[in-house]
Amino acid sequence: DGGITQSPKYLFRKEGQNVTLSCEQNLNHDAMYWYRQDPGQGLRLIYYSQIVNDFQKGDIAEGYSVSREKKESFPLTVTSAQKNPTAFYLCATADRGLGYTFGSGTRLTVV
Amino acid sequence: GESVGLHLPTLSVQEGDNSIINCAYSNSASDYFIWYKQESGKGPQFIIDIRSNMDKRQGQRVTVLLNKTVKHLSLQIAATQPGDSAVYFCAGAPTGGGNKLTFGTGTQLKVEL
C-alpha cells in the first residue's frame, strides 16, 4: 500500500464504545486524510491534516476526532456520539501537487 | 450535498471491448483531476491524472479525456480484461485548494466473459 499502514483491518465496536483506528505512513507526506465509505457509495471526507499539530473538519466530522502529533501518524477515534459507525474507513496521504495514496482500509462493524 | 442512499451506477462490458467511464464535475475552478480504481475490500489505487491545461493523456491501456467546456471527464480502458472489474472514481482539486480532492460517486465496472 505504498508506505501507508492502516490497522486493524477489521474492528468490532460495541454500542457506546470509543474505538481508535490507526494510520501510519513512511512516505514523508505532509497531508493526511480520513474518508468514510459506505456500501455502494463514494468517499466522504471526515478530517484532514495539512501539517503536524493542525487538522480541519471535513464534510462528516460529527462523532469523530483526530490528532496529528507526529508527521507519520494520524489516528481516527470513532466516538460513541457517532450513531452509525459501521463503514469502511480509508486513510490517505498526499504530497504537494500530487494525488492521494491510500491505505488498505479498516472495516468497522458495530456489534 | 449528501448522496446517502445513492448507489453506484454500473457499466457492463464484454471482455476485449473498450470501456468508457464518465464523470461530470461542477467546480469550474478545478485544475487537477485523477482517476482511481478500487477493488472490493481494498483502498483506491491511482490510475492516471490530468491537469486542466491538457485535453487528453494516455497511459498503459487507459486514456483520460478532459472537456472543460462541459466540465466532463472520461476514462477509456482499451481491451477490457476481467482484472479491470472494480469501482472507478474520478476526483478533482480546485486551483489553490492544495491537495484537497473531491471525489465523484464512482462507477462499478463489470467485465463479462
JSON list of C-alpha atoms in Angstrom, two decimals:
[
{"chain": "A", "resi": 1, "resn": "ASP", "atom": "CA", "xyz": [0.00, 0.00, 0.00]},
{"chain": "A", "resi": 2, "resn": "GLY", "atom": "CA", "xyz": [2.76, 2.42, -0.84]},
{"chain": "A", "resi": 3, "resn": "GLY", "atom": "CA", "xyz": [4.00, 3.02, 2.70]},
{"chain": "A", "resi": 4, "resn": "ILE", "atom": "CA", "xyz": [0.65, 3.57, 4.43]},
{"chain": "A", "resi": 5, "resn": "THR", "atom": "CA", "xyz": [-0.36, 1.12, 7.12]},
{"chain": "A", "resi": 6, "resn": "GLN", "atom": "CA", "xyz": [-3.88, 1.03, 8.47]},
{"chain": "A", "resi": 7, "resn": "SER", "atom": "CA", "xyz": [-4.72, -1.17, 11.43]},
{"chain": "A", "resi": 8, "resn": "PRO", "atom": "CA", "xyz": [-6.59, -3.15, 12.33]},
{"chain": "A", "resi": 9, "resn": "LYS", "atom": "CA", "xyz": [-8.05, -4.48, 9.08]},
{"chain": "A", "resi": 10, "resn": "TYR", "atom": "CA", "xyz": [-11.27, -5.46, 10.86]},
{"chain": "A", "resi": 11, "resn": "LEU", "atom": "CA", "xyz": [-12.63, -3.85, 14.02]},
{"chain": "A", "resi": 12, "resn": "PHE", "atom": "CA", "xyz": [-15.74, -4.54, 16.04]},
{"chain": "A", "resi": 13, "resn": "ARG", "atom": "CA", "xyz": [-17.26, -1.95, 18.33]},
{"chain": "A", "resi": 14, "resn": "LYS", "atom": "CA", "xyz": [-19.87, -2.35, 20.99]},
{"chain": "A", "resi": 15, "resn": "GLU", "atom": "CA", "xyz": [-22.61, 0.21, 21.45]},
{"chain": "A", "resi": 16, "resn": "GLY", "atom": "CA", "xyz": [-21.37, 3.25, 23.38]},
{"chain": "A", "resi": 17, "resn": "GLN", "atom": "CA", "xyz": [-17.71, 2.37, 23.00]},
{"chain": "A", "resi": 18, "resn": "ASN", "atom": "CA", "xyz": [-14.95, 4.58, 21.56]},
{"chain": "A", "resi": 19, "resn": "VAL", "atom": "CA", "xyz": [-12.51, 2.96, 19.16]},
{"chain": "A", "resi": 20, "resn": "THR", "atom": "CA", "xyz": [-9.35, 4.26, 17.51]},
{"chain": "A", "resi": 21, "resn": "LEU", "atom": "CA", "xyz": [-8.22, 3.44, 14.00]},
{"chain": "A", "resi": 22, "resn": "SER", "atom": "CA", "xyz": [-4.54, 3.70, 13.26]},
{"chain": "A", "resi": 23, "resn": "CYS", "atom": "CA", "xyz": [-2.91, 5.22, 10.18]},
{"chain": "A", "resi": 24, "resn": "GLU", "atom": "CA", "xyz": [0.88, 5.33, 9.86]},
{"chain": "A", "resi": 25, "resn": "GLN", "atom": "CA", "xyz": [2.91, 6.47, 6.84]},
{"chain": "A", "resi": 26, "resn": "ASN", "atom": "CA", "xyz": [6.57, 6.43, 5.91]},
{"chain": "A", "resi": 27, "resn": "LEU", "atom": "CA", "xyz": [6.20, 8.46, 2.71]},
{"chain": "A", "resi": 28, "resn": "ASN", "atom": "CA", "xyz": [7.17, 11.74, 4.39]},
{"chain": "A", "resi": 29, "resn": "HIS", "atom": "CA", "xyz": [3.96, 13.31, 3.09]},
{"chain": "A", "resi": 30, "resn": "ASP", "atom": "CA", "xyz": [2.68, 16.41, 4.87]},
{"chain": "A", "resi": 31, "resn": "ALA", "atom": "CA", "xyz": [-1.03, 15.94, 4.27]},
{"chain": "A", "resi": 32, "resn": "MET", "atom": "CA", "xyz": [-3.15, 13.12, 5.66]},
{"chain": "A", "resi": 33, "resn": "TYR", "atom": "CA", "xyz": [-6.86, 12.40, 5.26]},
{"chain": "A", "resi": 34, "resn": "TRP", "atom": "CA", "xyz": [-9.59, 10.18, 6.67]},
{"chain": "A", "resi": 35, "resn": "TYR", "atom": "CA", "xyz": [-12.51, 9.07, 4.50]},
{"chain": "A", "resi": 36, "resn": "ARG", "atom": "CA", "xyz": [-15.57, 7.01, 5.21]},
{"chain": "A", "resi": 37, "resn": "GLN", "atom": "CA", "xyz": [-17.07, 4.72, 2.58]},
{"chain": "A", "resi": 38, "resn": "ASP", "atom": "CA", "xyz": [-20.48, 3.09, 2.92]},
{"chain": "A", "resi": 39, "resn": "PRO", "atom": "CA", "xyz": [-21.51, 0.10, 0.78]},
{"chain": "A", "resi": 40, "resn": "GLY", "atom": "CA", "xyz": [-22.14, 1.08, -2.82]},
{"chain": "A", "resi": 41, "resn": "GLN", "atom": "CA", "xyz": [-21.24, 4.70, -2.21]},
{"chain": "A", "resi": 42, "resn": "GLY", "atom": "CA", "xyz": [-18.40, 7.12, -2.74]},
{"chain": "A", "resi": 43, "resn": "LEU", "atom": "CA", "xyz": [-15.85, 8.55, -0.32]},
{"chain": "A", "resi": 44, "resn": "ARG", "atom": "CA", "xyz": [-16.82, 11.16, 2.24]},
{"chain": "A", "resi": 45, "resn": "LEU", "atom": "CA", "xyz": [-14.18, 13.27, 3.98]},
{"chain": "A", "resi": 46, "resn": "ILE", "atom": "CA", "xyz": [-14.12, 13.08, 7.79]},
{"chain": "A", "resi": 47, "resn": "TYR", "atom": "CA", "xyz": [-10.98, 15.02, 8.79]},
{"chain": "A", "resi": 48, "resn": "TYR", "atom": "CA", "xyz": [-7.76, 16.12, 7.18]},
{"chain": "A", "resi": 49, "resn": "SER", "atom": "CA", "xyz": [-4.43, 17.50, 8.28]},
{"chain": "A", "resi": 50, "resn": "GLN", "atom": "CA", "xyz": [-2.06, 19.54, 6.13]},
{"chain": "A", "resi": 51, "resn": "ILE", "atom": "CA", "xyz": [0.69, 19.78, 8.74]},
{"chain": "A", "resi": 52, "resn": "VAL", "atom": "CA", "xyz": [1.69, 18.43, 12.14]},
{"chain": "A", "resi": 53, "resn": "ASN", "atom": "CA", "xyz": [-0.37, 19.75, 15.08]},
{"chain": "A", "resi": 54, "resn": "ASP", "atom": "CA", "xyz": [-3.08, 21.07, 12.80]},
{"chain": "A", "resi": 55, "resn": "PHE", "atom": "CA", "xyz": [-6.23, 19.49, 11.35]},
{"chain": "A", "resi": 56, "resn": "GLN", "atom": "CA", "xyz": [-9.58, 20.51, 9.90]},
{"chain": "A", "resi": 57, "resn": "LYS", "atom": "CA", "xyz": [-13.05, 19.06, 9.82]},
{"chain": "A", "resi": 58, "resn": "GLY", "atom": "CA", "xyz": [-14.27, 17.51, 6.61]},
{"chain": "A", "resi": 59, "resn": "ASP", "atom": "CA", "xyz": [-17.85, 17.05, 5.48]},
{"chain": "A", "resi": 60, "resn": "ILE", "atom": "CA", "xyz": [-18.89, 14.49, 8.11]},
{"chain": "A", "resi": 61, "resn": "ALA", "atom": "CA", "xyz": [-16.75, 15.17, 11.20]},
{"chain": "A", "resi": 62, "resn": "GLU", "atom": "CA", "xyz": [-19.50, 14.79, 13.81]},
{"chain": "A", "resi": 63, "resn": "GLY", "atom": "CA", "xyz": [-18.84, 11.84, 16.11]},
{"chain": "A", "resi": 64, "resn": "TYR", "atom": "CA", "xyz": [-15.17, 11.58, 15.14]},
{"chain": "A", "resi": 65, "resn": "SER", "atom": "CA", "xyz": [-11.93, 13.03, 16.49]},
{"chain": "A", "resi": 66, "resn": "VAL", "atom": "CA", "xyz": [-8.32, 13.04, 15.29]},
{"chain": "A", "resi": 67, "resn": "SER", "atom": "CA", "xyz": [-4.85, 14.10, 16.38]},
{"chain": "A", "resi": 68, "resn": "ARG", "atom": "CA", "xyz": [-1.66, 14.85, 14.46]},
{"chain": "A", "resi": 69, "resn": "GLU", "atom": "CA", "xyz": [1.17, 14.84, 16.97]},
{"chain": "A", "resi": 70, "resn": "LYS", "atom": "CA", "xyz": [3.64, 13.30, 14.54]},
{"chain": "A", "resi": 71, "resn": "LYS", "atom": "CA", "xyz": [4.04, 13.64, 10.80]},
{"chain": "A", "resi": 72, "resn": "GLU", "atom": "CA", "xyz": [3.87, 9.87, 10.40]},
{"chain": "A", "resi": 73, "resn": "SER", "atom": "CA", "xyz": [0.66, 9.27, 12.34]},
{"chain": "A", "resi": 74, "resn": "PHE", "atom": "CA", "xyz": [-2.97, 10.41, 12.02]},
{"chain": "A", "resi": 75, "resn": "PRO", "atom": "CA", "xyz": [-5.22, 8.27, 14.26]},
{"chain": "A", "resi": 76, "resn": "LEU", "atom": "CA", "xyz": [-9.00, 8.50, 13.99]},
{"chain": "A", "resi": 77, "resn": "THR", "atom": "CA", "xyz": [-11.24, 7.95, 17.02]},
{"chain": "A", "resi": 78, "resn": "VAL", "atom": "CA", "xyz": [-14.82, 6.94, 16.41]},
{"chain": "A", "resi": 79, "resn": "THR", "atom": "CA", "xyz": [-16.69, 8.12, 19.47]},
{"chain": "A", "resi": 80, "resn": "SER", "atom": "CA", "xyz": [-19.97, 6.94, 20.97]},
{"chain": "A", "resi": 81, "resn": "ALA", "atom": "CA", "xyz": [-21.54, 10.10, 19.51]},
{"chain": "A", "resi": 82, "resn": "GLN", "atom": "CA", "xyz": [-21.26, 8.56, 16.04]},
{"chain": "A", "resi": 83, "resn": "LYS", "atom": "CA", "xyz": [-24.59, 6.75, 15.80]},
{"chain": "A", "resi": 84, "resn": "ASN", "atom": "CA", "xyz": [-23.96, 4.83, 12.61]},
{"chain": "A", "resi": 85, "resn": "PRO", "atom": "CA", "xyz": [-20.25, 3.98, 12.56]},
{"chain": "A", "resi": 86, "resn": "THR", "atom": "CA", "xyz": [-20.40, 0.76, 10.54]},
{"chain": "A", "resi": 87, "resn": "ALA", "atom": "CA", "xyz": [-18.41, 1.53, 7.39]},
{"chain": "A", "resi": 88, "resn": "PHE", "atom": "CA", "xyz": [-15.10, 1.11, 5.57]},
{"chain": "A", "resi": 89, "resn": "TYR", "atom": "CA", "xyz": [-12.57, 3.73, 6.69]},
{"chain": "A", "resi": 90, "resn": "LEU", "atom": "CA", "xyz": [-9.76, 4.85, 4.42]},
{"chain": "A", "resi": 91, "resn": "CYS", "atom": "CA", "xyz": [-6.68, 6.85, 5.28]},
{"chain": "A", "resi": 92, "resn": "ALA", "atom": "CA", "xyz": [-4.76, 8.70, 2.58]},
{"chain": "A", "resi": 93, "resn": "THR", "atom": "CA", "xyz": [-1.66, 10.86, 2.30]},
{"chain": "A", "resi": 94, "resn": "ALA", "atom": "CA", "xyz": [-0.67, 13.44, -0.27]},
{"chain": "A", "resi": 95, "resn": "ASP", "atom": "CA", "xyz": [2.48, 15.19, -1.34]},
{"chain": "A", "resi": 96, "resn": "ARG", "atom": "CA", "xyz": [2.44, 18.75, -2.65]},
{"chain": "A", "resi": 97, "resn": "GLY", "atom": "CA", "xyz": [0.81, 18.93, -6.07]},
{"chain": "A", "resi": 98, "resn": "LEU", "atom": "CA", "xyz": [0.20, 15.20, -6.36]},
{"chain": "A", "resi": 99, "resn": "GLY", "atom": "CA", "xyz": [-2.75, 12.90, -5.84]},
{"chain": "A", "resi": 100, "resn": "TYR", "atom": "CA", "xyz": [-3.51, 10.75, -2.86]},
{"chain": "A", "resi": 101, "resn": "THR", "atom": "CA", "xyz": [-2.01, 7.45, -1.82]},
{"chain": "A", "resi": 102, "resn": "PHE", "atom": "CA", "xyz": [-4.50, 5.30, 0.06]},
{"chain": "A", "resi": 103, "resn": "GLY", "atom": "CA", "xyz": [-4.10, 2.71, 2.76]},
{"chain": "A", "resi": 104, "resn": "SER", "atom": "CA", "xyz": [-5.82, -0.67, 2.60]},
{"chain": "A", "resi": 105, "resn": "GLY", "atom": "CA", "xyz": [-8.66, 0.40, 4.88]},
{"chain": "A", "resi": 106, "resn": "THR", "atom": "CA", "xyz": [-10.28, -0.65, 8.15]},
{"chain": "A", "resi": 107, "resn": "ARG", "atom": "CA", "xyz": [-13.71, -2.21, 8.19]},
{"chain": "A", "resi": 108, "resn": "LEU", "atom": "CA", "xyz": [-15.56, -1.19, 11.35]},
{"chain": "A", "resi": 109, "resn": "THR", "atom": "CA", "xyz": [-18.67, -3.05, 12.46]},
{"chain": "A", "resi": 110, "resn": "VAL", "atom": "CA", "xyz": [-20.94, -2.31, 15.40]},
{"chain": "A", "resi": 111, "resn": "VAL", "atom": "CA", "xyz": [-21.95, -5.44, 17.31]},
{"chain": "B", "resi": 1, "resn": "GLY", "atom": "CA", "xyz": [-24.86, 17.84, -0.89]},
{"chain": "B", "resi": 2, "resn": "GLU", "atom": "CA", "xyz": [-25.29, 14.44, 0.71]},
{"chain": "B", "resi": 3, "resn": "SER", "atom": "CA", "xyz": [-25.83, 11.46, -1.52]},
{"chain": "B", "resi": 4, "resn": "VAL", "atom": "CA", "xyz": [-26.72, 8.89, 1.12]},
{"chain": "B", "resi": 5, "resn": "GLY", "atom": "CA", "xyz": [-28.66, 6.05, -0.44]},
{"chain": "B", "resi": 6, "resn": "LEU", "atom": "CA", "xyz": [-27.37, 6.78, -3.92]},
{"chain": "B", "resi": 7, "resn": "HIS", "atom": "CA", "xyz": [-25.83, 3.60, -5.27]},
{"chain": "B", "resi": 8, "resn": "LEU", "atom": "CA", "xyz": [-23.06, 3.48, -7.77]},
{"chain": "B", "resi": 9, "resn": "PRO", "atom": "CA", "xyz": [-24.03, 3.24, -11.44]},
{"chain": "B", "resi": 10, "resn": "THR", "atom": "CA", "xyz": [-22.89, 0.08, -13.19]},
{"chain": "B", "resi": 11, "resn": "LEU", "atom": "CA", "xyz": [-21.22, -0.41, -16.54]},
{"chain": "B", "resi": 12, "resn": "SER", "atom": "CA", "xyz": [-21.11, -3.91, -18.01]},
{"chain": "B", "resi": 13, "resn": "VAL", "atom": "CA", "xyz": [-18.77, -4.69, -20.91]},
{"chain": "B", "resi": 14, "resn": "GLN", "atom": "CA", "xyz": [-17.63, -7.80, -22.72]},
{"chain": "B", "resi": 15, "resn": "GLU", "atom": "CA", "xyz": [-14.06, -8.91, -22.26]},
{"chain": "B", "resi": 16, "resn": "GLY", "atom": "CA", "xyz": [-11.92, -7.43, -25.02]},
{"chain": "B", "resi": 17, "resn": "ASP", "atom": "CA", "xyz": [-14.22, -4.46, -25.66]},
{"chain": "B", "resi": 18, "resn": "ASN", "atom": "CA", "xyz": [-13.30, -0.89, -24.82]},
{"chain": "B", "resi": 19, "resn": "SER", "atom": "CA", "xyz": [-14.81, 0.70, -21.70]},
{"chain": "B", "resi": 20, "resn": "ILE", "atom": "CA", "xyz": [-15.72, 4.34, -21.29]},
{"chain": "B", "resi": 21, "resn": "ILE", "atom": "CA", "xyz": [-16.45, 5.64, -17.80]},
{"chain": "B", "resi": 22, "resn": "ASN", "atom": "CA", "xyz": [-17.75, 9.17, -17.47]},
{"chain": "B", "resi": 23, "resn": "CYS", "atom": "CA", "xyz": [-17.59, 11.79, -14.76]},
{"chain": "B", "resi": 24, "resn": "ALA", "atom": "CA", "xyz": [-19.05, 15.28, -14.54]},
{"chain": "B", "resi": 25, "resn": "TYR", "atom": "CA", "xyz": [-17.70, 17.97, -12.25]},
{"chain": "B", "resi": 26, "resn": "SER", "atom": "CA", "xyz": [-19.28, 21.19, -11.11]},
{"chain": "B", "resi": 27, "resn": "ASN", "atom": "CA", "xyz": [-16.38, 23.33, -9.90]},
{"chain": "B", "resi": 28, "resn": "SER", "atom": "CA", "xyz": [-15.00, 25.27, -12.85]},
{"chain": "B", "resi": 29, "resn": "ALA", "atom": "CA", "xyz": [-12.00, 26.19, -10.69]},
{"chain": "B", "resi": 30, "resn": "SER", "atom": "CA", "xyz": [-10.80, 22.56, -10.63]},
{"chain": "B", "resi": 31, "resn": "ASP", "atom": "CA", "xyz": [-7.49, 22.24, -12.38]},
{"chain": "B", "resi": 32, "resn": "TYR", "atom": "CA", "xyz": [-6.27, 18.77, -11.46]},
{"chain": "B", "resi": 33, "resn": "PHE", "atom": "CA", "xyz": [-8.13, 15.50, -11.96]},
{"chain": "B", "resi": 34, "resn": "ILE", "atom": "CA", "xyz": [-7.39, 11.91, -11.07]},
{"chain": "B", "resi": 35, "resn": "TRP", "atom": "CA", "xyz": [-8.94, 8.54, -11.78]},
{"chain": "B", "resi": 36, "resn": "TYR", "atom": "CA", "xyz": [-8.79, 5.84, -9.12]},
{"chain": "B", "resi": 37, "resn": "LYS", "atom": "CA", "xyz": [-9.59, 2.11, -9.26]},
{"chain": "B", "resi": 38, "resn": "GLN", "atom": "CA", "xyz": [-10.94, 0.38, -6.18]},
{"chain": "B", "resi": 39, "resn": "GLU", "atom": "CA", "xyz": [-11.22, -3.38, -5.93]},
{"chain": "B", "resi": 40, "resn": "SER", "atom": "CA", "xyz": [-13.55, -4.92, -3.39]},
{"chain": "B", "resi": 41, "resn": "GLY", "atom": "CA", "xyz": [-12.28, -4.56, 0.19]},
{"chain": "B", "resi": 42, "resn": "LYS", "atom": "CA", "xyz": [-9.20, -2.57, -0.82]},
{"chain": "B", "resi": 43, "resn": "GLY", "atom": "CA", "xyz": [-8.15, 1.06, -0.91]},
{"chain": "B", "resi": 44, "resn": "PRO", "atom": "CA", "xyz": [-8.34, 3.06, -4.16]},
{"chain": "B", "resi": 45, "resn": "GLN", "atom": "CA", "xyz": [-5.34, 2.90, -6.46]},
{"chain": "B", "resi": 46, "resn": "PHE", "atom": "CA", "xyz": [-4.12, 5.70, -8.70]},
{"chain": "B", "resi": 47, "resn": "ILE", "atom": "CA", "xyz": [-4.67, 5.07, -12.41]},
{"chain": "B", "resi": 48, "resn": "ILE", "atom": "CA", "xyz": [-3.98, 8.29, -14.27]},
{"chain": "B", "resi": 49, "resn": "ASP", "atom": "CA", "xyz": [-4.17, 12.05, -13.76]},
{"chain": "B", "resi": 50, "resn": "ILE", "atom": "CA", "xyz": [-4.56, 15.13, -15.94]},
{"chain": "B", "resi": 51, "resn": "ARG", "atom": "CA", "xyz": [-4.17, 18.86, -15.48]},
{"chain": "B", "resi": 52, "resn": "SER", "atom": "CA", "xyz": [-6.59, 21.39, -16.90]},
{"chain": "B", "resi": 53, "resn": "ASN", "atom": "CA", "xyz": [-4.08, 22.66, -19.45]},
{"chain": "B", "resi": 54, "resn": "MET", "atom": "CA", "xyz": [-4.41, 19.30, -21.23]},
{"chain": "B", "resi": 55, "resn": "ASP", "atom": "CA", "xyz": [-7.32, 17.71, -23.11]},
{"chain": "B", "resi": 56, "resn": "LYS", "atom": "CA", "xyz": [-6.01, 14.18, -23.25]},
{"chain": "B", "resi": 57, "resn": "ARG", "atom": "CA", "xyz": [-3.49, 11.97, -21.54]},
{"chain": "B", "resi": 58, "resn": "GLN", "atom": "CA", "xyz": [-2.61, 8.37, -22.25]},
{"chain": "B", "resi": 59, "resn": "GLY", "atom": "CA", "xyz": [-1.25, 5.63, -20.08]},
{"chain": "B", "resi": 60, "resn": "GLN", "atom": "CA", "xyz": [-0.96, 1.90, -20.50]},
{"chain": "B", "resi": 61, "resn": "ARG", "atom": "CA", "xyz": [-4.35, 0.80, -21.92]},
{"chain": "B", "resi": 62, "resn": "VAL", "atom": "CA", "xyz": [-6.01, 3.86, -20.38]},
{"chain": "B", "resi": 63, "resn": "THR", "atom": "CA", "xyz": [-6.79, 7.31, -21.73]},
{"chain": "B", "resi": 64, "resn": "VAL", "atom": "CA", "xyz": [-8.28, 10.24, -19.87]},
{"chain": "B", "resi": 65, "resn": "LEU", "atom": "CA", "xyz": [-10.15, 12.93, -21.78]},
{"chain": "B", "resi": 66, "resn": "LEU", "atom": "CA", "xyz": [-11.00, 16.31, -20.29]},
{"chain": "B", "resi": 67, "resn": "ASN", "atom": "CA", "xyz": [-13.64, 18.63, -21.74]},
{"chain": "B", "resi": 68, "resn": "LYS", "atom": "CA", "xyz": [-13.52, 21.82, -19.72]},
{"chain": "B", "resi": 69, "resn": "THR", "atom": "CA", "xyz": [-16.29, 23.44, -21.73]},
{"chain": "B", "resi": 70, "resn": "VAL", "atom": "CA", "xyz": [-18.89, 20.99, -20.48]},
{"chain": "B", "resi": 71, "resn": "LYS", "atom": "CA", "xyz": [-16.98, 20.03, -17.31]},
{"chain": "B", "resi": 72, "resn": "HIS", "atom": "CA", "xyz": [-16.72, 16.41, -18.27]},
{"chain": "B", "resi": 73, "resn": "LEU", "atom": "CA", "xyz": [-14.04, 13.84, -17.68]},
{"chain": "B", "resi": 74, "resn": "SER", "atom": "CA", "xyz": [-13.86, 10.33, -19.11]},
{"chain": "B", "resi": 75, "resn": "LEU", "atom": "CA", "xyz": [-11.69, 7.28, -18.63]},
{"chain": "B", "resi": 76, "resn": "GLN", "atom": "CA", "xyz": [-11.26, 4.93, -21.55]},
{"chain": "B", "resi": 77, "resn": "ILE", "atom": "CA", "xyz": [-9.94, 1.43, -20.97]},
{"chain": "B", "resi": 78, "resn": "ALA", "atom": "CA", "xyz": [-8.81, -0.43, -24.08]},
{"chain": "B", "resi": 79, "resn": "ALA", "atom": "CA", "xyz": [-9.33, -4.19, -24.46]},
{"chain": "B", "resi": 80, "resn": "THR", "atom": "CA", "xyz": [-11.04, -4.56, -21.09]},
{"chain": "B", "resi": 81, "resn": "GLN", "atom": "CA", "xyz": [-9.90, -7.55, -19.06]},
{"chain": "B", "resi": 82, "resn": "PRO", "atom": "CA", "xyz": [-11.52, -9.40, -16.12]},
{"chain": "B", "resi": 83, "resn": "GLY", "atom": "CA", "xyz": [-8.93, -7.80, -13.84]},
{"chain": "B", "resi": 84, "resn": "ASP", "atom": "CA", "xyz": [-10.36, -4.41, -14.70]},
{"chain": "B", "resi": 85, "resn": "SER", "atom": "CA", "xyz": [-13.55, -5.22, -12.80]},
{"chain": "B", "resi": 86, "resn": "ALA", "atom": "CA", "xyz": [-13.69, -2.68, -9.98]},
{"chain": "B", "resi": 87, "resn": "VAL", "atom": "CA", "xyz": [-15.20, 0.63, -8.93]},
{"chain": "B", "resi": 88, "resn": "TYR", "atom": "CA", "xyz": [-13.73, 3.65, -10.68]},
{"chain": "B", "resi": 89, "resn": "PHE", "atom": "CA", "xyz": [-13.73, 7.10, -9.09]},
{"chain": "B", "resi": 90, "resn": "CYS", "atom": "CA", "xyz": [-12.86, 10.44, -10.55]},
{"chain": "B", "resi": 91, "resn": "ALA", "atom": "CA", "xyz": [-11.55, 13.19, -8.27]},
{"chain": "B", "resi": 92, "resn": "GLY", "atom": "CA", "xyz": [-10.73, 16.84, -8.75]},
{"chain": "B", "resi": 93, "resn": "ALA", "atom": "CA", "xyz": [-8.83, 19.57, -6.92]},
{"chain": "B", "resi": 94, "resn": "PRO", "atom": "CA", "xyz": [-9.54, 23.28, -7.33]},
{"chain": "B", "resi": 95, "resn": "THR", "atom": "CA", "xyz": [-6.92, 25.89, -8.04]},
{"chain": "B", "resi": 96, "resn": "GLY", "atom": "CA", "xyz": [-5.45, 26.96, -4.73]},
{"chain": "B", "resi": 97, "resn": "GLY", "atom": "CA", "xyz": [-7.20, 24.11, -2.93]},
{"chain": "B", "resi": 98, "resn": "GLY", "atom": "CA", "xyz": [-3.97, 22.39, -2.12]},
{"chain": "B", "resi": 99, "resn": "ASN", "atom": "CA", "xyz": [-4.28, 18.64, -2.07]},
{"chain": "B", "resi": 100, "resn": "LYS", "atom": "CA", "xyz": [-7.93, 18.52, -1.02]},
{"chain": "B", "resi": 101, "resn": "LEU", "atom": "CA", "xyz": [-9.62, 16.30, -3.58]},
{"chain": "B", "resi": 102, "resn": "THR", "atom": "CA", "xyz": [-13.36, 16.00, -4.12]},
{"chain": "B", "resi": 103, "resn": "PHE", "atom": "CA", "xyz": [-14.47, 12.53, -5.20]},
{"chain": "B", "resi": 104, "resn": "GLY", "atom": "CA", "xyz": [-17.28, 11.56, -7.52]},
{"chain": "B", "resi": 105, "resn": "THR", "atom": "CA", "xyz": [-19.71, 8.80, -6.58]},
{"chain": "B", "resi": 106, "resn": "GLY", "atom": "CA", "xyz": [-17.97, 6.19, -8.71]},
{"chain": "B", "resi": 107, "resn": "THR", "atom": "CA", "xyz": [-18.93, 3.63, -11.35]},
{"chain": "B", "resi": 108, "resn": "GLN", "atom": "CA", "xyz": [-18.91, -0.14, -10.93]},
{"chain": "B", "resi": 109, "resn": "LEU", "atom": "CA", "xyz": [-17.29, -1.76, -13.99]},
{"chain": "B", "resi": 110, "resn": "LYS", "atom": "CA", "xyz": [-18.27, -5.38, -14.59]},
{"chain": "B", "resi": 111, "resn": "VAL", "atom": "CA", "xyz": [-16.43, -7.38, -17.22]},
{"chain": "B", "resi": 112, "resn": "GLU", "atom": "CA", "xyz": [-18.41, -10.24, -18.73]},
{"chain": "B", "resi": 113, "resn": "LEU", "atom": "CA", "xyz": [-16.56, -13.24, -20.10]}
]
